[in-house]
Short mmCIF file of C-alpha atoms in Angstrom, two decimals:
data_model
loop_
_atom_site.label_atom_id
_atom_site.label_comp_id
_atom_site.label_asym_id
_atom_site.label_seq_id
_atom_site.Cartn_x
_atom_site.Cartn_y
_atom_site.Cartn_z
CA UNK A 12 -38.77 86.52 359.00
CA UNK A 13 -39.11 83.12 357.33
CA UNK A 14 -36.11 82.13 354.98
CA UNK A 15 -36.76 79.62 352.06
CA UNK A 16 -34.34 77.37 350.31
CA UNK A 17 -34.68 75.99 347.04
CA UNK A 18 -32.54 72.61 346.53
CA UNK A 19 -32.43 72.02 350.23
CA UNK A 20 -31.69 68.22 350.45
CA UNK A 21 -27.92 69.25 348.12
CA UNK A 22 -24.66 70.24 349.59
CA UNK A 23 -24.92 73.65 349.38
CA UNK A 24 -28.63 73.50 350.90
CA UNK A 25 -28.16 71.05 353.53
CA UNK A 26 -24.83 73.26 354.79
CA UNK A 27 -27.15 76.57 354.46
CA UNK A 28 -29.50 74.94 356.87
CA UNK A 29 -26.93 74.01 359.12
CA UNK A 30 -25.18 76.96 359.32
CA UNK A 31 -28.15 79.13 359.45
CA UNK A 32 -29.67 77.21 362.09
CA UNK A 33 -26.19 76.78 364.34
CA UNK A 34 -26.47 80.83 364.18
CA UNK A 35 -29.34 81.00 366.08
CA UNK A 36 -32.26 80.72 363.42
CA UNK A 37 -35.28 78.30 364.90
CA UNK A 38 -35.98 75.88 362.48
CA UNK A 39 -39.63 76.93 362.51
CA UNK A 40 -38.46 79.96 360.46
CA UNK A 41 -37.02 77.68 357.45
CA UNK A 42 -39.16 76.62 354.28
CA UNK A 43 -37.14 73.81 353.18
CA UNK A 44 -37.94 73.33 349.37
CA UNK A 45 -36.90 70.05 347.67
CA UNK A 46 -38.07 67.51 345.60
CA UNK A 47 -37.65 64.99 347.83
CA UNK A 48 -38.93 65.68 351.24
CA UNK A 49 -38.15 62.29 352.61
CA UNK A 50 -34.13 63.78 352.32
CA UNK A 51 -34.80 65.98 355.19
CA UNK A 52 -36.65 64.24 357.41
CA UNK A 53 -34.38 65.16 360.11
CA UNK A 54 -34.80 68.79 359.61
CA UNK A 55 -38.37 68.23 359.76
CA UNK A 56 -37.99 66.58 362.63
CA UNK A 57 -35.77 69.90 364.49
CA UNK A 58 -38.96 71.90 362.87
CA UNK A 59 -38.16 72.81 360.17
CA UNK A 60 -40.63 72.95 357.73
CA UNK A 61 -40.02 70.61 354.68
CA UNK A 62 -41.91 70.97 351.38
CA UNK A 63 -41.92 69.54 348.12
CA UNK A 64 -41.10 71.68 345.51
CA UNK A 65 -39.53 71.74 341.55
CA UNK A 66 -38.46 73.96 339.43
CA UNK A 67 -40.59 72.20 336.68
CA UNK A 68 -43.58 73.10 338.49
CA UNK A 69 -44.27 76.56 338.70
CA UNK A 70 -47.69 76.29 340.40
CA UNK A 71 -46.56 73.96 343.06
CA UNK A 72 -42.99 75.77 343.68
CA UNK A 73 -45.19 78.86 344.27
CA UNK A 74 -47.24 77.31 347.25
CA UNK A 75 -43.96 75.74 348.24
CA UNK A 76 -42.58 79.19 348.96
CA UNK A 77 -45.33 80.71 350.53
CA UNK A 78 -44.90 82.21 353.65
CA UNK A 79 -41.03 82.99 352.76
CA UNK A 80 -39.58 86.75 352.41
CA UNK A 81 -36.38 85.95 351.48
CA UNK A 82 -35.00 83.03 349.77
CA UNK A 83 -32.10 81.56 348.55
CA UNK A 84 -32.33 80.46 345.27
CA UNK A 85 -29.54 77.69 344.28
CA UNK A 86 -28.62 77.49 341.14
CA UNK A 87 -30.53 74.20 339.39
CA UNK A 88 -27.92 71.09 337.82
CA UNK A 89 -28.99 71.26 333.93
CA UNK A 90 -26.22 72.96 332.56
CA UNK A 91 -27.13 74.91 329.24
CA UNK A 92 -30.67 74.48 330.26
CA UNK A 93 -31.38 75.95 333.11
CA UNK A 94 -33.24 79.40 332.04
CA UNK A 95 -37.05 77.89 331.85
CA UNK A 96 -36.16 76.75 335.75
CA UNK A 97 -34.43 79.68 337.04
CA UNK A 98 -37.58 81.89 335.12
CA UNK A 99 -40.12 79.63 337.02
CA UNK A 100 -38.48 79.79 339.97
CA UNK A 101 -38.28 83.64 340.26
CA UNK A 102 -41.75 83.84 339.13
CA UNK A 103 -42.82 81.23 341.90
CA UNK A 104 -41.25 83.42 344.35
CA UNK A 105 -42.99 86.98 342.94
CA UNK A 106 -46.50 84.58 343.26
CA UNK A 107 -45.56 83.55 347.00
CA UNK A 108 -44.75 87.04 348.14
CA UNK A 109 -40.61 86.51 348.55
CA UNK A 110 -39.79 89.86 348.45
CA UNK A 111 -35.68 89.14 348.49
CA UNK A 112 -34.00 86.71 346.24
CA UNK A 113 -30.17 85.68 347.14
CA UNK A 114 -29.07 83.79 343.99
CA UNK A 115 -25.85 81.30 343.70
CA UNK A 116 -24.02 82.63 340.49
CA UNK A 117 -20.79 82.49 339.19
CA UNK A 118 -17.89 84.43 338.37
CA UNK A 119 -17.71 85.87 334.99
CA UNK A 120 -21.02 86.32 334.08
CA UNK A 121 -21.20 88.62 331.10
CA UNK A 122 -22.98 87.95 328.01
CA UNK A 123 -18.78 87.67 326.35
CA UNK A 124 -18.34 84.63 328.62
CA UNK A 125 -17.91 81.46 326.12
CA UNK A 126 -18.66 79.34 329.11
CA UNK A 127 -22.40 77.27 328.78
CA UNK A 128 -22.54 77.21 332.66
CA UNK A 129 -22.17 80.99 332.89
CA UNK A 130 -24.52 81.51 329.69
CA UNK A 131 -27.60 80.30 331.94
CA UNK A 132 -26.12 82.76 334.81
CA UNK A 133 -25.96 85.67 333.20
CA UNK A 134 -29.68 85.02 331.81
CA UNK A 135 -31.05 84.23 335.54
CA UNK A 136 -29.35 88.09 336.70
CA UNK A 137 -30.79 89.65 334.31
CA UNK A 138 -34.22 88.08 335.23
CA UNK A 139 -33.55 89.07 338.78
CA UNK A 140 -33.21 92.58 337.97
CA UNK A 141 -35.97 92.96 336.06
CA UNK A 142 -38.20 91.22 338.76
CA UNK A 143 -38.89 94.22 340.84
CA UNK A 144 -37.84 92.07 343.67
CA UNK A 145 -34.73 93.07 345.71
CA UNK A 146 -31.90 90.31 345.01
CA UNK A 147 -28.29 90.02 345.70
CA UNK A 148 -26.22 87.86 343.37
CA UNK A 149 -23.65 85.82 344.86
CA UNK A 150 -20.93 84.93 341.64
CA UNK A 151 -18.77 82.10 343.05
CA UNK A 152 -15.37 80.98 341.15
CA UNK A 153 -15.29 77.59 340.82
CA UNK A 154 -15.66 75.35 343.65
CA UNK A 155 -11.95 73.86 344.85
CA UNK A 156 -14.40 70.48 345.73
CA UNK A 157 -13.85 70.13 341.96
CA UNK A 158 -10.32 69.25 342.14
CA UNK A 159 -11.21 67.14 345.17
CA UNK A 160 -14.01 65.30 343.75
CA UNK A 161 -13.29 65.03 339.36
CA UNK A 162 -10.08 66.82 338.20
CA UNK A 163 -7.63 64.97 341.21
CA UNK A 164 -8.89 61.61 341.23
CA UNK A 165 -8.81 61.55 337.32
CA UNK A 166 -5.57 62.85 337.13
CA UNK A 167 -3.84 60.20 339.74
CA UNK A 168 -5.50 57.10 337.69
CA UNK A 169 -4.84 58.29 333.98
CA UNK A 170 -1.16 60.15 335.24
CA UNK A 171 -2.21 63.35 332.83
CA UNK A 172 -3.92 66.22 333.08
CA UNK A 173 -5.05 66.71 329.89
CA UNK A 174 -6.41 70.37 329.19
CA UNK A 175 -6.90 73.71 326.52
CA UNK A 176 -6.98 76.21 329.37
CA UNK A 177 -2.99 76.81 328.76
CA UNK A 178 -2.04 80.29 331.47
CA UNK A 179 -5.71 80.96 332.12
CA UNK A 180 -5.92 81.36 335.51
CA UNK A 181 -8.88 81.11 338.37
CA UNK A 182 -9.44 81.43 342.01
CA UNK A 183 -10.92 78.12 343.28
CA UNK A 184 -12.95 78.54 346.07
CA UNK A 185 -14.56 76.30 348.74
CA UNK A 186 -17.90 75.56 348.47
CA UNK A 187 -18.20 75.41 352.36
CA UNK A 188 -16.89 79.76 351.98
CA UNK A 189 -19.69 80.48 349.62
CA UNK A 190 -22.43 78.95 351.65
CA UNK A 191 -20.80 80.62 354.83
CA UNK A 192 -21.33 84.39 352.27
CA UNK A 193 -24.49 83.19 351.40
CA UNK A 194 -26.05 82.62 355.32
CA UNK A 195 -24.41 85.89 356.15
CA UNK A 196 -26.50 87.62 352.89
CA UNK A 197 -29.57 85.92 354.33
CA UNK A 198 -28.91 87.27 358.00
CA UNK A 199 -27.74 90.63 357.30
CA UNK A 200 -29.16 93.53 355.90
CA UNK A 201 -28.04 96.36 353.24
CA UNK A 202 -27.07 93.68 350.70
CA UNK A 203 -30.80 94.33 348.11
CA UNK A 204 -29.39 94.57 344.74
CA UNK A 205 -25.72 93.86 345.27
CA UNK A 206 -23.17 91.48 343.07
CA UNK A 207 -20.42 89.73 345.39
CA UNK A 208 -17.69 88.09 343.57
CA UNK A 209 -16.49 85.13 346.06
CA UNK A 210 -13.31 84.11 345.61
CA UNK A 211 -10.20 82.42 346.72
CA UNK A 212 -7.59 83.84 347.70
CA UNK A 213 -4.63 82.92 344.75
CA UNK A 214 -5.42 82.84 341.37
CA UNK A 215 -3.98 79.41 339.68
CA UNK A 216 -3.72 77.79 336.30
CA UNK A 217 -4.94 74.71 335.65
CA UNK A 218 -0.84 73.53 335.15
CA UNK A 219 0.15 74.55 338.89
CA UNK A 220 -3.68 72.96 339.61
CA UNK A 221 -1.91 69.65 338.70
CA UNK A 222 1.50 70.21 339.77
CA UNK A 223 -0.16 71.13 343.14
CA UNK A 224 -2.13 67.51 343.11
CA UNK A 225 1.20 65.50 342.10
CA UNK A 226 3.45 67.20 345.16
CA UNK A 227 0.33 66.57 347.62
CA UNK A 228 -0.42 62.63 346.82
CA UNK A 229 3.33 62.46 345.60
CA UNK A 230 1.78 61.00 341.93
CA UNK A 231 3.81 61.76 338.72
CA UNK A 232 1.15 63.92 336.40
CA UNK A 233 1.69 64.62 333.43
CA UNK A 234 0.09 67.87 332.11
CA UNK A 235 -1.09 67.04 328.72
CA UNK A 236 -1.77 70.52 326.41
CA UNK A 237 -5.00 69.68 324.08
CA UNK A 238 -7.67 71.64 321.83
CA UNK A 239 -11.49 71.33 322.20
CA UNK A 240 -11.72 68.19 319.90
CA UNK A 241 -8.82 66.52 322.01
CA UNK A 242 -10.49 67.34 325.07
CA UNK A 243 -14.34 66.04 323.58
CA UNK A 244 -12.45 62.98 322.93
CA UNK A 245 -11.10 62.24 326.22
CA UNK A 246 -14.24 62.47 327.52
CA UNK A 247 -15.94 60.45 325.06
CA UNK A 248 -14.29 57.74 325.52
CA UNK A 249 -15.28 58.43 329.80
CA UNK A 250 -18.70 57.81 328.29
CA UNK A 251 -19.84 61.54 329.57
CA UNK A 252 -22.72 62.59 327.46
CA UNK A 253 -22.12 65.83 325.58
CA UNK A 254 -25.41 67.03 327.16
CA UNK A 255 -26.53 67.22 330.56
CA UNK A 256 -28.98 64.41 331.66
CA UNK A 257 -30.78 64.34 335.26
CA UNK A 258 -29.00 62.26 338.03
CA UNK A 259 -26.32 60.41 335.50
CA UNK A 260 -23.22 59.97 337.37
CA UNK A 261 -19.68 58.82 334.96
CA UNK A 262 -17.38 56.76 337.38
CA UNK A 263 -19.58 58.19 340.07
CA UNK A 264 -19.69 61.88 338.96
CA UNK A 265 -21.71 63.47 337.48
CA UNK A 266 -20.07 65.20 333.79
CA UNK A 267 -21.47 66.39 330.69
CA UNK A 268 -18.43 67.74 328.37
CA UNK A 269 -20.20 70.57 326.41
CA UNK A 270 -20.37 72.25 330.08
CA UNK A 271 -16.54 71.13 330.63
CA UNK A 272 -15.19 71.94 327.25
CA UNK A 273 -16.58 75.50 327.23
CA UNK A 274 -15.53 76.22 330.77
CA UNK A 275 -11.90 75.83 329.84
CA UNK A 276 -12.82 77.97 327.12
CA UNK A 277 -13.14 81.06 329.22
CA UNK A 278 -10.26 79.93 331.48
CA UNK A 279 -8.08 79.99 328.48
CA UNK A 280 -9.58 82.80 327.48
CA UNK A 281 -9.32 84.93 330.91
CA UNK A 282 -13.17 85.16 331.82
CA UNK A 283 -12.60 83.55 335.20
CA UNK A 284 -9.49 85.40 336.66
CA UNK A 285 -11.44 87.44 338.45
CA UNK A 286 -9.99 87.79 342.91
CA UNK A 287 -12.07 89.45 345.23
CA UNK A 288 -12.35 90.15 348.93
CA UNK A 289 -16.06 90.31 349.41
CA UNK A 290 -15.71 87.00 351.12
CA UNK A 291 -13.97 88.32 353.94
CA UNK A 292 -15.95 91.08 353.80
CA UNK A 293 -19.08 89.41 354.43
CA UNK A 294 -17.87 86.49 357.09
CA UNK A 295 -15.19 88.46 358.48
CA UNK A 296 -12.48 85.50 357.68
CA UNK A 297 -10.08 84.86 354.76
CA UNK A 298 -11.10 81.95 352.03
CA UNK A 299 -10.01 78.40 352.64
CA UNK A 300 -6.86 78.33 349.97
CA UNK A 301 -7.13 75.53 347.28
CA UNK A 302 -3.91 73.87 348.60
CA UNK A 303 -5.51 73.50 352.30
CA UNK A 304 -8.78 71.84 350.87
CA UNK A 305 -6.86 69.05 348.80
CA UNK A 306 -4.35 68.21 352.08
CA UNK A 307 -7.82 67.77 354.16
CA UNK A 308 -9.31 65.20 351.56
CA UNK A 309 -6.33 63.18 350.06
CA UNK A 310 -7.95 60.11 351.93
CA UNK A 311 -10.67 60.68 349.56
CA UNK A 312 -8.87 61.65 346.60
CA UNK A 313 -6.80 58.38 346.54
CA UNK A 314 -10.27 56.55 347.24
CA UNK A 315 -12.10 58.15 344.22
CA UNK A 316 -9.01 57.68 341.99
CA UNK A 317 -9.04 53.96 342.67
CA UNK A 318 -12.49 53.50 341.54
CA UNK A 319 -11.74 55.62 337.89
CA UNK A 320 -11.24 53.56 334.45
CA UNK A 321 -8.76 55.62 332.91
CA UNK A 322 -9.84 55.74 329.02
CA UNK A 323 -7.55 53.65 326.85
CA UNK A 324 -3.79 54.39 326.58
CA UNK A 325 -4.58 54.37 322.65
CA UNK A 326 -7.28 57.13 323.28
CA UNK A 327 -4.59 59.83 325.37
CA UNK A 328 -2.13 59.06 322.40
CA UNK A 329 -4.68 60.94 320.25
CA UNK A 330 -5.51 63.91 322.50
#
């Protein structure tokens, strides 16, 4: 059985390839599918076979995947705008013979969720079920790496956290569990047309999210309550872009508020407090817990924070 993988020069790709291939998969039975081959050269080198592929091109995604029977299909980066890629991308695989889809979702996805992200989600399911292809939907909370990466390092140079999401309440999960779920999907059998909620394994509020981040670099933050317009204007004056816009990185990551702004939304709001054990059901292990993740990076935190321009002290006043 040959096992494609859209997006496989990304995190979550490149760790699906490892992990798949440290558990005994020859790398002759991987279709690598990115748009930039030259990425994963040293895959092609183990064997693997490398291909160019886009979710903007149907016809050449298609001959991408031949060959494949099941692939996993990771999510694409254009937040609000990803259901013309997604519907390509499932259609690609129908033309190519895939006959199993394993699709990175997220938690929440129902059509009440206020969330833009999740909007696009619960589209992409829907087109999965209606496919006549078996798929299994993998709905991950949201990924811990985002404290790590954004929410920390902006919160230790500006000294607030400044959000709407009040007691709403979410499970942050490592990105490095859901791949782990998603290579066991891929491996395993009986999982055709099943929904996995992947988890952490505490539900926390964005409040304890920063009290957490000021006891673990010992940094005095300030949780700062907002509304939307206070939170649009705090990242205006970041220079995010409302919208997303391909490979645009804000003090080197990449944002776009109306995805940010509605996601705290459906925090507030309860969409996202959602704790499952299908995690350890599928690998056999508990979830990595949020507070574990930010000890093992605080190197990187403090580095990330030290390259931030806070926006102007005039600016917070106002949110």
């Amino acid at each position: 059985m040959k096992i494609a993988i859209t997006g496989a020069s990304g995190q979550f790709g490149r760790e699906a390839t490892r992990l798949l291939i440290e558990g005994g998969v020859s790398p002759d039975r991987l279709i690598l599918v990115t748009r930039s081959p030259d990425k994963l050269a040293d895959r092609a080198i183990q064997g693997a076979d490398v291909r160019q592929g886009d979710f903007d091109d149907l016809e050449g995604l298609a001959e991408a995947l031949a060959g494949a029977e099941r692939m996993l299909m990771i999510s694409g980066t254009r937040v609000g705008f990803r259901e013309p890629q997604h519907r390509a991308a499932i259609e690609a695989a129908k033309r190519a013979g895939v006959q199993h889809i394993v699709y990175t979702s997220f938690i929440g996805a129902v059509d009440s969720n206020p969330s833009l992200a999740v909007k696009d989600h619960v589209i992409t399911e829907r087109m999965l079920r209606d496919s006549g292809l078996a798929w299994t939907v993998l709905r991950d909370a949201q990924y811990g790496e985002a404290v790590v990466e954004a929410m920390a390092p902006l919160m230790i140079a500006s000294g607030e956290m400044t959000s709407l999401a009040g007691a709403g309440r979410m499970a942050f999960v490592c990105r490095d569990d859901c791949v782990a779920a998603a290579v066991a999907v891929l491996q395993g059998d009986g999982h055709e047309n099943q929904v996995y909620q992947l988890t952490g394994p505490e539900l926390v509020s964005y409040r304890e999210v920063a009290a957490l981040v000021s006891e673990l670099t010992a940094t005095p933050i300030k949780f700062a309550p907002t509304d939307e317009a206070g939170l649009y204007a705090m990242f205006d004056a970041l220079g995010i872009p409302r919208q997303p816009v391909d490979d645009l990185s804000v003090n080197n990551f990449p944002w776009n508020s109306d995805d940010m702004v509605s996601f705290e939304v459906a925090v507030r709001d309860g969409h996202f407090a959602v704790i499952s054990d299908d995690f350890e059901r599928l690998t056999g292990r508990r979830p990595k817990s949020l507070r574990a993740l930010i000890e093992q990076h605080l190197d990187t935190i403090r580095t990330a924070a030290a390259r931030i321009s806070p926006p102007p002290a005039e600016v917070m006043k106002d949110v």
